[in-house]
XYZ file of C-alpha atoms in Angstrom:
558
model
C -42.786 65.623 -120.324
C -39.321 65.629 -118.771
C -40.011 68.933 -117.019
C -43.213 67.572 -115.471
C -41.475 64.423 -114.325
C -38.639 66.488 -112.848
C -41.146 68.738 -111.063
C -42.867 65.723 -109.488
C -39.535 64.258 -108.440
C -38.455 67.527 -106.833
C -41.799 67.755 -105.020
C -41.345 64.250 -103.612
C -37.829 65.083 -102.468
C -39.001 68.301 -100.803
C -41.802 66.414 -99.022
C -39.407 63.757 -97.740
C -36.965 66.465 -96.673
C -39.685 68.315 -94.734
C -40.679 65.141 -92.863
C -37.042 64.289 -92.175
C -36.324 67.804 -90.850
C -39.386 67.684 -88.596
C -38.285 64.369 -87.055
C -34.723 65.654 -86.619
C -35.983 68.773 -84.831
C -38.065 66.619 -82.481
C -35.015 64.515 -81.621
C -32.933 67.628 -80.953
C -35.654 69.054 -78.690
C -35.812 65.855 -76.656
C -32.021 65.647 -76.283
C -31.768 69.309 -75.259
C -34.698 68.997 -72.835
C -32.959 66.112 -71.084
C -29.730 68.102 -70.792
C -31.651 70.980 -69.156
C -33.780 68.717 -66.951
C -32.000 69.626 -63.698
C -30.577 73.046 -64.603
C -33.445 74.840 -66.384
C -36.668 72.939 -65.794
C -38.955 75.539 -67.421
C -36.942 75.513 -70.646
C -36.875 71.718 -70.646
C -40.666 71.592 -70.246
C -41.156 74.138 -73.047
C -38.943 72.135 -75.409
C -40.529 68.766 -74.626
C -44.001 70.157 -75.285
C -42.908 71.338 -78.739
C -42.331 67.759 -79.891
C -44.849 67.136 -82.695
C -44.390 63.697 -84.241
C -44.153 61.019 -81.582
C -45.227 58.366 -84.088
C -42.087 58.977 -86.195
C -39.594 58.816 -83.314
C -37.288 55.849 -82.934
C -37.573 53.826 -79.716
C -34.531 55.497 -78.155
C -35.954 59.023 -78.397
C -39.512 57.904 -77.639
C -38.318 56.325 -74.373
C -36.304 59.439 -73.592
C -39.378 61.617 -74.282
C -41.556 59.739 -71.758
C -38.695 59.666 -69.249
C -38.267 63.456 -69.431
C -42.035 64.048 -69.153
C -42.310 61.811 -66.071
C -39.200 63.249 -64.438
C -40.529 66.789 -64.924
C -43.721 65.794 -63.124
C -41.848 64.028 -60.329
C -39.467 66.893 -59.619
C -42.344 69.412 -59.698
C -44.151 67.416 -56.993
C -46.943 66.564 -59.417
C -48.875 63.323 -59.405
C -47.493 60.596 -61.669
C -50.784 58.685 -61.725
C -51.247 59.359 -65.462
C -47.643 58.757 -66.552
C -48.239 55.129 -67.537
C -45.813 55.310 -70.493
C -42.916 55.430 -68.026
C -43.467 51.683 -67.618
C -42.745 51.179 -71.314
C -39.706 53.481 -71.164
C -38.387 51.640 -68.103
C -38.836 48.292 -69.858
C -36.966 49.656 -72.909
C -33.987 50.861 -70.839
C -33.975 47.675 -68.778
C -33.861 45.555 -71.957
C -31.004 47.704 -73.313
C -29.116 47.200 -70.063
C -29.619 43.441 -69.910
C -28.737 42.891 -73.577
C -25.980 45.437 -74.111
C -25.132 46.828 -70.626
C -26.145 50.237 -71.930
C -26.790 53.465 -70.059
C -27.177 52.788 -66.309
C -28.456 56.305 -65.675
C -31.616 55.940 -67.747
C -32.160 52.389 -66.552
C -32.010 53.326 -62.845
C -33.868 56.645 -62.962
C -36.686 55.456 -65.246
C -37.209 52.474 -62.929
C -37.486 54.790 -59.913
C -40.035 56.913 -61.790
C -41.928 53.696 -62.552
C -41.990 52.899 -58.809
C -43.362 56.391 -58.111
C -46.045 55.833 -60.780
C -47.267 52.713 -58.987
C -47.109 54.498 -55.609
C -49.279 57.342 -56.886
C -51.795 54.756 -58.098
C -51.896 53.092 -54.687
C -50.223 49.849 -55.803
C -47.749 49.422 -52.950
C -46.908 45.822 -53.839
C -45.785 46.773 -57.349
C -43.948 49.782 -55.896
C -41.848 47.563 -53.630
C -41.315 45.044 -56.422
C -39.875 47.725 -58.708
C -37.748 49.242 -55.934
C -36.220 45.849 -55.111
C -35.503 45.287 -58.796
C -33.799 48.679 -59.065
C -31.772 47.950 -55.939
C -30.518 44.734 -57.576
C -29.496 46.633 -60.727
C -27.787 49.353 -58.659
C -25.825 46.660 -56.809
C -24.745 45.165 -60.161
C -23.533 48.556 -61.393
C -21.617 49.134 -58.146
C -20.015 45.692 -58.352
C -18.841 46.297 -61.920
C -17.721 49.919 -61.599
C -17.024 50.335 -57.889
C -19.274 53.422 -57.961
C -22.027 53.638 -55.316
C -23.927 56.594 -56.786
C -26.879 54.584 -58.055
C -27.120 52.581 -54.840
C -27.337 55.855 -52.917
C -30.056 57.225 -55.191
C -32.150 54.048 -55.081
C -31.935 53.856 -51.276
C -32.764 57.552 -50.859
C -35.868 57.262 -53.064
C -36.907 54.026 -51.325
C -36.597 55.716 -47.929
C -38.552 58.747 -49.164
C -41.446 56.560 -50.372
C -41.438 54.611 -47.097
C -41.509 57.887 -45.138
C -44.557 59.037 -47.114
C -46.297 55.838 -46.016
C -45.104 56.315 -42.400
C -43.361 52.993 -42.739
C -40.573 53.822 -40.292
C -39.214 50.285 -40.159
C -38.389 50.354 -43.860
C -37.099 53.919 -43.620
C -34.676 52.756 -40.940
C -33.652 49.719 -43.003
C -32.972 51.752 -46.167
C -31.206 54.564 -44.317
C -28.963 52.256 -42.285
C -28.046 50.418 -45.482
C -27.276 53.770 -47.087
C -24.996 54.817 -44.215
C -23.261 51.451 -44.318
C -22.251 51.802 -47.980
C -18.473 52.004 -48.096
C -18.513 52.940 -44.367
C -20.519 56.064 -45.135
C -18.109 57.373 -47.786
C -20.583 56.662 -50.595
C -22.827 59.520 -49.460
C -21.928 62.942 -50.772
C -20.494 65.172 -48.047
C -23.277 67.768 -48.105
C -25.863 64.966 -47.776
C -24.445 63.140 -44.753
C -25.952 65.452 -42.127
C -29.334 65.245 -43.889
C -29.271 61.446 -43.792
C -28.382 61.368 -40.085
C -31.035 63.994 -39.308
C -33.722 61.921 -41.098
C -32.589 58.728 -39.372
C -32.677 60.455 -35.973
C -36.324 61.434 -36.529
C -37.098 57.834 -37.520
C -35.465 56.517 -34.312
C -37.562 59.003 -32.325
C -40.728 57.735 -34.045
C -39.726 54.166 -33.176
C -38.977 55.087 -29.543
C -35.225 54.415 -29.844
C -34.111 57.626 -28.115
C -30.467 56.705 -27.508
C -29.962 56.041 -31.213
C -31.787 59.291 -31.952
C -29.273 61.302 -29.903
C -26.306 59.511 -31.481
C -27.582 60.301 -34.962
C -28.064 63.974 -34.108
C -24.559 64.124 -32.667
C -23.105 62.461 -35.785
C -24.954 64.910 -37.993
C -23.589 67.877 -35.984
C -20.086 66.387 -36.064
C -20.111 66.421 -39.886
C -20.387 70.219 -40.107
C -21.283 71.917 -36.852
C -21.445 75.431 -38.317
C -23.288 74.702 -41.560
C -26.628 76.426 -42.171
C -28.444 73.096 -42.305
C -27.069 72.066 -38.906
C -27.944 75.390 -37.305
C -31.326 75.891 -38.914
C -32.611 72.323 -38.993
C -30.608 69.700 -37.105
C -30.026 71.575 -33.826
C -33.605 72.832 -33.751
C -34.999 69.337 -34.386
C -32.641 67.982 -31.722
C -33.846 70.480 -29.140
C -37.530 69.940 -29.980
C -37.278 66.150 -29.716
C -35.306 66.357 -26.464
C -38.228 68.322 -25.080
C -40.628 65.655 -26.337
C -38.773 62.856 -24.489
C -38.729 64.763 -21.224
C -35.202 66.265 -21.272
C -36.629 69.742 -20.881
C -33.601 71.483 -19.350
C -31.259 70.335 -22.146
C -33.844 71.384 -24.692
C -34.189 74.863 -23.112
C -30.411 75.403 -23.106
C -30.139 74.433 -26.762
C -33.101 76.610 -27.782
C -31.714 79.643 -25.935
C -28.374 79.277 -27.752
C -30.205 78.963 -31.082
C -32.387 81.977 -30.334
C -29.308 84.153 -29.763
C -27.791 82.951 -33.036
C -31.018 83.596 -34.968
C -31.362 87.096 -33.481
C -27.794 87.976 -34.349
C -28.323 86.821 -37.920
C -31.822 88.341 -38.227
C -33.142 84.892 -39.062
C -36.923 84.489 -38.930
C -36.432 81.070 -37.292
C -36.079 82.918 -34.000
C -39.895 83.026 -34.073
C -40.065 79.237 -33.884
C -37.300 79.089 -31.261
C -39.205 81.530 -29.056
C -42.359 79.486 -29.550
C -40.465 76.313 -28.559
C -39.105 78.043 -25.454
C -42.629 79.079 -24.464
C -43.749 75.491 -24.880
C -40.808 74.136 -22.835
C -41.235 76.607 -19.954
C -44.948 75.842 -19.844
C -44.082 72.141 -19.469
C -41.788 73.094 -16.552
C -44.730 74.932 -14.963
C -43.296 78.457 -15.376
C -46.292 80.253 -16.909
C -44.751 83.726 -16.669
C -41.673 82.846 -18.737
C -43.863 80.873 -21.135
C -46.072 83.982 -21.599
C -43.042 86.254 -22.056
C -41.528 84.103 -24.809
C -44.925 83.662 -26.469
C -45.620 87.414 -26.625
C -42.158 88.023 -28.091
C -42.761 85.283 -30.666
C -46.165 86.732 -31.618
C -44.711 90.219 -32.095
C -42.014 88.906 -34.413
C -44.466 86.595 -36.153
C -46.634 89.588 -37.149
C -43.632 91.030 -39.044
C -42.880 87.785 -40.886
C -46.492 86.886 -41.649
C -46.520 88.833 -44.933
C -43.137 87.530 -46.094
C -42.541 84.708 -48.565
C -41.122 82.601 -45.724
C -44.473 82.516 -43.910
C -45.687 79.025 -43.048
C -49.436 78.558 -42.265
C -48.584 75.527 -40.135
C -46.585 77.809 -37.812
C -49.598 80.089 -37.416
C -51.804 77.121 -36.559
C -49.303 75.936 -33.944
C -49.159 79.453 -32.460
C -52.952 79.628 -32.160
C -53.158 76.199 -30.538
C -50.367 77.017 -28.083
C -51.963 80.356 -27.232
C -55.215 78.586 -26.328
C -53.350 76.081 -24.147
C -51.364 78.884 -22.490
C -54.477 80.934 -21.717
C -56.216 77.896 -20.335
C -53.213 77.252 -18.089
C -53.231 80.874 -16.916
C -56.951 81.641 -16.687
C -58.650 78.257 -16.796
C -60.684 79.368 -19.859
C -60.567 77.941 -23.372
C -61.652 80.067 -26.371
C -62.678 78.136 -29.454
C -63.501 81.064 -31.769
C -59.902 81.972 -32.836
C -59.344 78.458 -34.120
C -62.680 78.453 -35.962
C -61.871 81.813 -37.519
C -58.449 80.554 -38.562
C -59.997 77.447 -40.094
C -62.557 79.470 -42.036
C -59.875 81.833 -43.284
C -57.779 79.030 -44.763
C -60.830 77.180 -46.038
C -61.743 80.286 -48.038
C -58.203 80.543 -49.362
C -58.230 76.860 -50.258
C -61.538 77.362 -52.074
C -60.106 80.272 -54.047
C -56.973 78.271 -54.903
C -59.158 75.380 -55.975
C -61.227 77.597 -58.261
C -58.105 79.214 -59.710
C -56.569 75.790 -60.327
C -59.838 74.619 -61.866
C -59.915 77.625 -64.210
C -56.268 77.032 -65.109
C -56.937 73.377 -65.816
C -59.915 74.319 -67.961
C -57.761 76.780 -69.865
C -55.064 74.141 -70.304
C -57.681 71.638 -71.444
C -58.980 74.116 -74.029
C -55.427 74.736 -75.169
C -54.760 70.996 -75.473
C -57.949 70.544 -77.490
C -56.956 73.382 -79.781
C -53.474 71.955 -80.198
C -55.026 68.559 -80.921
C -57.295 70.138 -83.534
C -54.307 71.893 -85.113
C -52.369 68.632 -85.118
C -55.248 66.804 -86.804
C -55.575 69.663 -89.291
C -51.869 69.461 -90.121
C -52.130 65.706 -90.520
C -55.070 66.129 -92.892
C -53.121 68.672 -94.912
C -50.195 66.288 -95.047
C -52.490 63.477 -96.220
C -53.898 65.740 -98.960
C -50.377 66.716 -100.014
C -49.316 63.073 -100.135
C -52.427 62.130 -102.129
C -51.793 64.984 -104.574
C -48.202 63.864 -104.866
C -49.160 60.293 -105.716
C -51.891 61.458 -108.113
C -49.358 63.719 -109.825
C -46.809 60.943 -109.911
C -49.416 58.549 -111.339
C -50.320 61.111 -113.996
C -46.671 61.553 -114.901
C -46.116 57.808 -115.154
C -49.274 57.427 -117.278
C -48.097 60.230 -119.533
C -44.677 58.615 -119.886
C -46.286 55.253 -120.684
C -48.627 56.717 -123.321
C -45.809 58.752 -124.818
C -43.558 55.700 -125.160
C -46.417 53.610 -126.516
C -47.212 56.243 -129.129
C -43.539 56.500 -130.017
C -43.327 52.714 -130.413
C -46.436 52.672 -132.624
C -45.028 55.468 -134.766
C -41.821 53.497 -135.233
C -43.829 50.429 -136.257
C -45.842 52.513 -138.721
C -42.676 53.984 -140.162
C -41.278 50.473 -140.648
C -44.489 49.410 -142.372
C -44.413 52.467 -144.596
C -40.797 51.781 -145.489
C -41.746 48.195 -146.356
C -44.615 49.419 -148.507
C -42.343 51.927 -150.183
C -39.921 49.142 -151.088
C -42.773 46.970 -152.328
C -44.108 49.844 -154.390
C -40.702 50.461 -155.901
C -40.558 46.785 -156.910
C -44.097 46.860 -158.275
C -43.230 49.719 -160.580
C -40.660 47.543 -162.387
C -41.763 46.069 -165.757
C -41.571 42.492 -164.549
C -44.452 40.031 -164.771
C -43.283 38.355 -161.604
C -44.011 41.521 -159.697
C -47.670 41.442 -160.687
C -48.403 39.619 -157.420
C -47.008 42.553 -155.492
C -49.135 44.934 -157.526
C -52.240 42.939 -156.903
C -51.499 42.667 -153.170
C -50.996 46.398 -152.956
C -54.260 46.951 -154.768
C -56.247 44.601 -152.583
C -54.614 45.425 -149.250
C -56.331 47.985 -147.017
C -53.037 49.844 -146.926
C -54.739 53.178 -147.421
C -56.078 52.949 -143.872
C -52.599 52.219 -142.538
C -51.056 55.228 -144.236
C -53.998 57.453 -143.439
C -53.401 56.768 -139.739
C -50.132 58.759 -139.964
C -50.956 61.553 -142.426
C -47.518 63.078 -142.923
C -46.517 64.729 -146.186
C -44.439 61.706 -147.208
C -47.356 59.367 -146.465
C -49.725 61.509 -148.535
C -47.393 61.191 -151.521
C -47.190 57.422 -151.008
C -50.989 57.225 -150.745
C -51.367 59.008 -154.060
C -49.069 56.505 -155.778
C -50.983 53.546 -154.313
C -54.293 54.902 -155.475
C -52.857 55.326 -158.952
C -52.523 51.531 -159.153
C -56.233 50.945 -159.071
C -58.557 53.492 -157.483
C -61.528 51.101 -157.399
C -59.799 48.414 -155.295
C -57.532 50.592 -153.165
C -59.689 50.177 -150.019
C -60.626 46.510 -150.547
C -59.386 43.541 -148.499
C -57.133 40.820 -149.986
C -58.924 38.693 -152.528
C -57.079 35.406 -152.186
C -58.724 33.642 -155.160
C -57.316 36.359 -157.423
C -53.938 36.038 -155.732
C -53.983 32.262 -156.316
C -54.754 32.755 -160.044
C -51.898 35.223 -160.353
C -49.543 32.805 -158.592
C -50.552 29.995 -160.971
C -50.100 32.313 -163.971
C -46.687 33.658 -162.940
C -45.235 30.535 -161.346
C -46.418 27.744 -163.654
C -49.451 26.564 -161.645
C -47.631 26.639 -158.284
C -50.749 27.106 -156.152
C -52.797 24.377 -157.938
C -50.010 21.830 -157.825
C -49.303 22.643 -154.137
C -52.957 22.309 -153.201
C -53.440 19.041 -155.089
C -50.315 17.455 -153.722
C -50.820 18.486 -150.068
C -54.591 18.917 -149.862
C -54.721 16.720 -146.741
C -51.581 18.177 -145.151
C -51.680 21.964 -145.490
C -54.512 24.223 -144.316
C -55.603 27.473 -145.971
C -53.324 29.730 -143.928
C -50.315 27.556 -144.654
C -51.151 27.573 -148.406
C -51.312 31.368 -148.295
C -47.936 31.499 -146.564
C -46.341 29.234 -149.182
C -47.729 31.355 -152.022
C -46.374 34.589 -150.513
C -42.970 32.999 -149.928
C -42.970 31.800 -153.572
C -43.606 35.413 -154.622
C -40.443 36.452 -152.722
C -42.280 38.251 -149.917
C -40.099 38.689 -146.817
C -41.324 37.788 -143.360
C -41.691 41.461 -142.479
C -43.718 42.084 -145.632
C -45.973 39.107 -144.880
C -46.440 40.504 -141.382
C -47.460 43.878 -142.747
C -49.754 42.533 -145.496
C -51.604 39.833 -143.574
C -51.556 41.539 -140.156
C -50.182 38.390 -138.609
C -47.543 38.690 -135.917
C -43.962 37.750 -136.678
C -44.161 34.966 -134.110
C -47.253 33.517 -135.830
C -45.510 33.571 -139.219
C -42.438 31.834 -137.806
C -44.634 29.194 -136.150
C -46.466 28.537 -139.440
C -43.170 28.173 -141.290
C -42.090 25.576 -138.716
C -45.418 23.739 -139.013
C -45.080 23.613 -142.837
C -41.545 22.199 -142.583
C -42.745 19.561 -140.108
C -45.692 18.531 -142.279
C -43.513 18.345 -145.392
C -40.565 16.703 -143.580
C -38.205 19.523 -144.547
C -35.031 20.455 -142.638
C -35.262 23.529 -140.419
C -32.899 25.715 -142.448
C -34.097 24.624 -145.940
C -36.019 26.994 -148.250
C -39.670 25.951 -148.220
C -40.624 27.017 -151.772
C -37.527 25.485 -153.334
C -38.202 22.064 -151.811
C -41.908 21.413 -151.924
C -42.335 21.215 -155.725
């Protein structure tokens, strides 16, 4: 019995340990995935998808799980339209911040992801509401810590979302606020030129050309020889100068850039040559425009198969070629553009079908994983049910075992009582004749037969030797009363006559057995009355006869 109970206990402990280990592994995966979120995105995604038991995670790790998932989508340029749980995660981190001033990082970043979720779902009002809320929190953090990092991040994301909506007024507002933070010192050094470059393009879009030039000059002043300045800022500057009519300045800048790109073997010389062709055409010099365009097309053919190839550049080349030929020959050919369009439409169709097949494969994989998860859950339910059934069986076994042990002890006590009574009955004393008669009339054979040990068999043989004919009979109280009268000078008759209206039959029987020196335990065994019942009857007799509680009943009644 103990071994079975121990086995069940060990099984329960192993089950609990397995569940605990599974939850701990999930927490470790989530923590590690977050650490690798910006350094090894593929590993982070692999780890986060290995999380199995979301329902057993605490709120902290559940919020972190949804934050990592959403951030992976955002930084992979995927749609966040289905990442609705980021709203719950953002609310969790916001509550932690307001109640305990917890982790500002999670609170700010999850809120920005929440804003992106609403933007992807077309809810611009909620997007702006969340962005303004995050700006307020970022200002609070800056006021407490003196650190502007979160203000910079919130403003950059706000400007990015506004730019996607072509909301140049808000882009200007956010970017100017960003530049004004701590007199521009809040922006990281390698980001300053990028901010000024973006703001210059915004000023151009708003028609504020003087501010555009100032921003470009400020960007160049930050790091005139950096790759970003050479490859992006100066080229944008030259292109936009050409757009606002400052063609000569634009040509000079593009010629300088073209020499730099050629010296470095940079493929951007293709775009610089294209820009020069465009600028010379605007000045009316068709020959120089044609020369630069042919040179650009020759170089473009070499770069077309490289990883740096941009289809938008090819489209611009085709369009400019048509304009240039029209300017030279007065003829416009539509077929090259149609052919180009068909070519990319076919590629788009193929990409669409490939993406569709990939999505179908991923959907099948998700369904299979879901089936496996359900299967594991069913197995776990079966294991738990078996555990509780086993535990119930063990508890039932323990209960029955203890009950049987208790009954055996009671039987042994009864047998010991009978043995004592039998020893007394064997004495040559007339007063013990009552005990003999009780033993004869009592169905004690059944009691002893219920536990047929060797000692009980010997006791049974002695009882049957008293009177074989009456050994299995019930108590014959009339005979007992006659014996009591004979041995104790008419005790029963005198008791009955004196208290015929006071004592009932059961109480008369109790008085007779007490007169015959039967103990309470012996009366319990002989009459099959509980000890509590016997004690209650003794009390009732004393009350009816007005006897003190501690006084001997048989010595006082007659």
